[in-house]
């Protein structure tokens, strides 16, 4: 560990570590899949883009931005910056769903679920984020 962090081998820290990795992995797998399908212009993506009012030609650029933000999140040194960028990206996804009056829990809130996994995983694995946003018991 760096920056004066001590290694904590307690069972509680092991649970926190594995929980953080699971949360982050689920978010990263979804975001990477979404980004790659946008780059590949698979038919459901093209249909979805049109339903949201975006030209299909914008899918490649949006997918590229998503993959870059996700890569920044995966790299420990830039993880916080990546999480901030992904928050903006996911906020845009919420706005797009709201604009077309999509169903609340399955479409509008889904990007928020991904953001919770993203930030939750980062919070559990990064002491600097926990220090910045202390939760009280």
PDB file of C-alpha atoms in Angstrom:
ATOM      1  CA  UNK A   1       0.000   0.000   0.000  1.00  0.00           C
ATOM      2  CA  UNK A   2       1.140   3.569  -0.581  1.00  0.00           C
ATOM      3  CA  UNK A   3       0.609   6.999   0.934  1.00  0.00           C
ATOM      4  CA  UNK A   4       0.984   5.714   4.490  1.00  0.00           C
ATOM      5  CA  UNK A   5      -1.824   3.177   4.266  1.00  0.00           C
ATOM      6  CA  UNK A   6      -1.321   0.186   6.501  1.00  0.00           C
ATOM      7  CA  UNK A   7      -2.115  -3.334   5.439  1.00  0.00           C
ATOM      8  CA  UNK A   8      -5.152  -4.581   7.329  1.00  0.00           C
ATOM      9  CA  UNK A   9      -5.586  -8.351   7.178  1.00  0.00           C
ATOM     10  CA  UNK A  10      -8.669  -8.470   9.384  1.00  0.00           C
ATOM     11  CA  UNK A  11     -11.661 -10.483   8.179  1.00  0.00           C
ATOM     12  CA  UNK A  12     -13.626  -7.228   7.937  1.00  0.00           C
ATOM     13  CA  UNK A  13     -11.096  -5.716   5.524  1.00  0.00           C
ATOM     14  CA  UNK A  14     -11.118  -8.878   3.411  1.00  0.00           C
ATOM     15  CA  UNK A  15     -14.890  -8.696   3.090  1.00  0.00           C
ATOM     16  CA  UNK A  16     -14.622  -5.007   2.173  1.00  0.00           C
ATOM     17  CA  UNK A  17     -11.961  -5.793  -0.431  1.00  0.00           C
ATOM     18  CA  UNK A  18     -13.962  -8.559  -2.106  1.00  0.00           C
ATOM     19  CA  UNK A  19     -17.189  -6.570  -1.956  1.00  0.00           C
ATOM     20  CA  UNK A  20     -15.471  -3.586  -3.570  1.00  0.00           C
ATOM     21  CA  UNK A  21     -13.996  -5.756  -6.302  1.00  0.00           C
ATOM     22  CA  UNK A  22     -17.361  -7.395  -7.003  1.00  0.00           C
ATOM     23  CA  UNK A  23     -19.191  -4.056  -7.165  1.00  0.00           C
ATOM     24  CA  UNK A  24     -16.571  -2.511  -9.425  1.00  0.00           C
ATOM     25  CA  UNK A  25     -16.357  -5.600 -11.639  1.00  0.00           C
ATOM     26  CA  UNK A  26     -20.114  -5.640 -12.241  1.00  0.00           C
ATOM     27  CA  UNK A  27     -20.071  -1.952 -13.158  1.00  0.00           C
ATOM     28  CA  UNK A  28     -16.985  -2.276 -15.386  1.00  0.00           C
ATOM     29  CA  UNK A  29     -18.308  -5.348 -17.188  1.00  0.00           C
ATOM     30  CA  UNK A  30     -21.593  -3.607 -17.941  1.00  0.00           C
ATOM     31  CA  UNK A  31     -19.918  -0.357 -19.041  1.00  0.00           C
ATOM     32  CA  UNK A  32     -17.350  -2.158 -21.199  1.00  0.00           C
ATOM     33  CA  UNK A  33     -20.056  -4.283 -22.824  1.00  0.00           C
ATOM     34  CA  UNK A  34     -22.166  -1.185 -23.484  1.00  0.00           C
ATOM     35  CA  UNK A  35     -19.201   0.687 -24.948  1.00  0.00           C
ATOM     36  CA  UNK A  36     -18.119  -2.170 -27.204  1.00  0.00           C
ATOM     37  CA  UNK A  37     -21.646  -2.740 -28.523  1.00  0.00           C
ATOM     38  CA  UNK A  38     -21.811   0.959 -29.396  1.00  0.00           C
ATOM     39  CA  UNK A  39     -18.507   0.717 -31.294  1.00  0.00           C
ATOM     40  CA  UNK A  40     -19.756  -2.368 -33.147  1.00  0.00           C
ATOM     41  CA  UNK A  41     -23.101  -0.707 -33.977  1.00  0.00           C
ATOM     42  CA  UNK A  42     -25.070  -3.844 -33.147  1.00  0.00           C
ATOM     43  CA  UNK A  43     -28.699  -3.564 -34.321  1.00  0.00           C
ATOM     44  CA  UNK A  44     -30.271  -3.200 -30.831  1.00  0.00           C
ATOM     45  CA  UNK A  45     -27.898  -0.280 -30.135  1.00  0.00           C
ATOM     46  CA  UNK A  46     -28.854   1.423 -33.397  1.00  0.00           C
ATOM     47  CA  UNK A  47     -32.545   0.941 -32.556  1.00  0.00           C
ATOM     48  CA  UNK A  48     -32.027   2.255 -29.034  1.00  0.00           C
ATOM     49  CA  UNK A  49     -30.124   5.303 -30.262  1.00  0.00           C
ATOM     50  CA  UNK A  50     -32.961   6.151 -32.641  1.00  0.00           C
ATOM     51  CA  UNK A  51     -35.574   5.677 -29.887  1.00  0.00           C
ATOM     52  CA  UNK A  52     -33.642   8.111 -27.704  1.00  0.00           C
ATOM     53  CA  UNK A  53     -33.468  10.630 -30.532  1.00  0.00           C
ATOM     54  CA  UNK A  54     -29.774  10.226 -31.387  1.00  0.00           C
ATOM     55  CA  UNK A  55     -28.455   9.481 -34.859  1.00  0.00           C
ATOM     56  CA  UNK A  56     -26.879   6.049 -35.165  1.00  0.00           C
ATOM     57  CA  UNK A  57     -23.666   7.744 -36.293  1.00  0.00           C
ATOM     58  CA  UNK A  58     -23.197   9.141 -32.767  1.00  0.00           C
ATOM     59  CA  UNK A  59     -22.927   5.658 -31.251  1.00  0.00           C
ATOM     60  CA  UNK A  60     -19.245   5.278 -32.125  1.00  0.00           C
ATOM     61  CA  UNK A  61     -18.256   8.531 -30.421  1.00  0.00           C
ATOM     62  CA  UNK A  62     -20.414   7.838 -27.376  1.00  0.00           C
ATOM     63  CA  UNK A  63     -18.976   4.320 -27.108  1.00  0.00           C
ATOM     64  CA  UNK A  64     -15.438   5.672 -27.354  1.00  0.00           C
ATOM     65  CA  UNK A  65     -16.063   8.212 -24.591  1.00  0.00           C
ATOM     66  CA  UNK A  66     -17.609   5.508 -22.412  1.00  0.00           C
ATOM     67  CA  UNK A  67     -14.679   3.129 -22.887  1.00  0.00           C
ATOM     68  CA  UNK A  68     -12.107   5.862 -22.149  1.00  0.00           C
ATOM     69  CA  UNK A  69     -13.957   6.855 -18.951  1.00  0.00           C
ATOM     70  CA  UNK A  70     -14.219   3.194 -17.940  1.00  0.00           C
ATOM     71  CA  UNK A  71     -10.513   2.638 -18.583  1.00  0.00           C
ATOM     72  CA  UNK A  72      -9.682   5.666 -16.417  1.00  0.00           C
ATOM     73  CA  UNK A  73     -11.851   4.165 -13.662  1.00  0.00           C
ATOM     74  CA  UNK A  74     -10.079   0.791 -13.867  1.00  0.00           C
ATOM     75  CA  UNK A  75      -6.581   2.279 -13.492  1.00  0.00           C
ATOM     76  CA  UNK A  76      -6.011   2.836  -9.738  1.00  0.00           C
ATOM     77  CA  UNK A  77      -4.109   6.086 -10.228  1.00  0.00           C
ATOM     78  CA  UNK A  78      -6.982   7.665 -12.221  1.00  0.00           C
ATOM     79  CA  UNK A  79      -9.932   5.806 -10.670  1.00  0.00           C
ATOM     80  CA  UNK A  80     -11.447   8.837  -8.941  1.00  0.00           C
ATOM     81  CA  UNK A  81     -11.204  10.936 -12.109  1.00  0.00           C
ATOM     82  CA  UNK A  82     -12.752   8.071 -14.079  1.00  0.00           C
ATOM     83  CA  UNK A  83     -15.594   7.795 -11.554  1.00  0.00           C
ATOM     84  CA  UNK A  84     -16.290  11.522 -11.850  1.00  0.00           C
ATOM     85  CA  UNK A  85     -16.365  11.273 -15.659  1.00  0.00           C
ATOM     86  CA  UNK A  86     -18.590   8.192 -15.525  1.00  0.00           C
ATOM     87  CA  UNK A  87     -20.948  10.077 -13.212  1.00  0.00           C
ATOM     88  CA  UNK A  88     -21.343  12.746 -15.881  1.00  0.00           C
ATOM     89  CA  UNK A  89     -21.825  10.133 -18.587  1.00  0.00           C
ATOM     90  CA  UNK A  90     -24.425   8.260 -16.552  1.00  0.00           C
ATOM     91  CA  UNK A  91     -26.197  11.511 -15.693  1.00  0.00           C
ATOM     92  CA  UNK A  92     -26.571  12.115 -19.420  1.00  0.00           C
ATOM     93  CA  UNK A  93     -28.016   8.630 -19.782  1.00  0.00           C
ATOM     94  CA  UNK A  94     -30.612   9.419 -17.101  1.00  0.00           C
ATOM     95  CA  UNK A  95     -31.496  12.687 -18.865  1.00  0.00           C
ATOM     96  CA  UNK A  96     -31.883  10.863 -22.193  1.00  0.00           C
ATOM     97  CA  UNK A  97     -34.259   8.333 -20.633  1.00  0.00           C
ATOM     98  CA  UNK A  98     -36.285  11.023 -18.859  1.00  0.00           C
ATOM     99  CA  UNK A  99     -36.597  12.979 -22.116  1.00  0.00           C
ATOM    100  CA  UNK A 100     -38.368  10.077 -23.835  1.00  0.00           C
ATOM    101  CA  UNK A 101     -40.531   9.240 -20.787  1.00  0.00           C
ATOM    102  CA  UNK A 102     -38.952   5.811 -20.324  1.00  0.00           C
ATOM    103  CA  UNK A 103     -40.086   3.562 -17.441  1.00  0.00           C
ATOM    104  CA  UNK A 104     -38.644   4.770 -14.136  1.00  0.00           C
ATOM    105  CA  UNK A 105     -37.149   1.712 -12.412  1.00  0.00           C
ATOM    106  CA  UNK A 106     -35.982  -0.264 -15.456  1.00  0.00           C
ATOM    107  CA  UNK A 107     -34.667   2.547 -17.671  1.00  0.00           C
ATOM    108  CA  UNK A 108     -34.422   5.935 -15.976  1.00  0.00           C
ATOM    109  CA  UNK A 109     -32.828   4.691 -12.752  1.00  0.00           C
ATOM    110  CA  UNK A 110     -30.615   2.004 -14.301  1.00  0.00           C
ATOM    111  CA  UNK A 111     -27.675   4.392 -14.867  1.00  0.00           C
ATOM    112  CA  UNK A 112     -27.986   5.412 -11.216  1.00  0.00           C
ATOM    113  CA  UNK A 113     -27.723   1.760 -10.195  1.00  0.00           C
ATOM    114  CA  UNK A 114     -24.497   1.533 -12.216  1.00  0.00           C
ATOM    115  CA  UNK A 115     -23.212   4.752 -10.623  1.00  0.00           C
ATOM    116  CA  UNK A 116     -23.918   3.366  -7.143  1.00  0.00           C
ATOM    117  CA  UNK A 117     -21.896   0.246  -7.997  1.00  0.00           C
ATOM    118  CA  UNK A 118     -19.114   2.407  -9.453  1.00  0.00           C
ATOM    119  CA  UNK A 119     -18.822   4.763  -6.484  1.00  0.00           C
ATOM    120  CA  UNK A 120     -19.584   2.065  -3.914  1.00  0.00           C
ATOM    121  CA  UNK A 121     -16.757  -0.105  -5.201  1.00  0.00           C
ATOM    122  CA  UNK A 122     -14.385   2.855  -5.219  1.00  0.00           C
ATOM    123  CA  UNK A 123     -15.478   3.954  -1.748  1.00  0.00           C
ATOM    124  CA  UNK A 124     -14.815   0.527  -0.284  1.00  0.00           C
ATOM    125  CA  UNK A 125     -11.385   0.100  -1.876  1.00  0.00           C
ATOM    126  CA  UNK A 126      -9.948   3.627  -1.609  1.00  0.00           C
ATOM    127  CA  UNK A 127      -9.232   5.110   1.815  1.00  0.00           C
ATOM    128  CA  UNK A 128      -8.914   8.601   0.280  1.00  0.00           C
ATOM    129  CA  UNK A 129     -12.519   8.471  -0.941  1.00  0.00           C
ATOM    130  CA  UNK A 130     -13.688   7.188   2.452  1.00  0.00           C
ATOM    131  CA  UNK A 131     -11.845  10.090   4.117  1.00  0.00           C
ATOM    132  CA  UNK A 132     -13.463  12.551   1.722  1.00  0.00           C
ATOM    133  CA  UNK A 133     -16.971  11.149   2.291  1.00  0.00           C
ATOM    134  CA  UNK A 134     -17.073   9.783   5.840  1.00  0.00           C
ATOM    135  CA  UNK A 135     -20.151   7.759   6.716  1.00  0.00           C
ATOM    136  CA  UNK A 136     -21.280   7.841  10.307  1.00  0.00           C
ATOM    137  CA  UNK A 137     -22.500   4.812  12.238  1.00  0.00           C
TER     138      UNK A 137
END
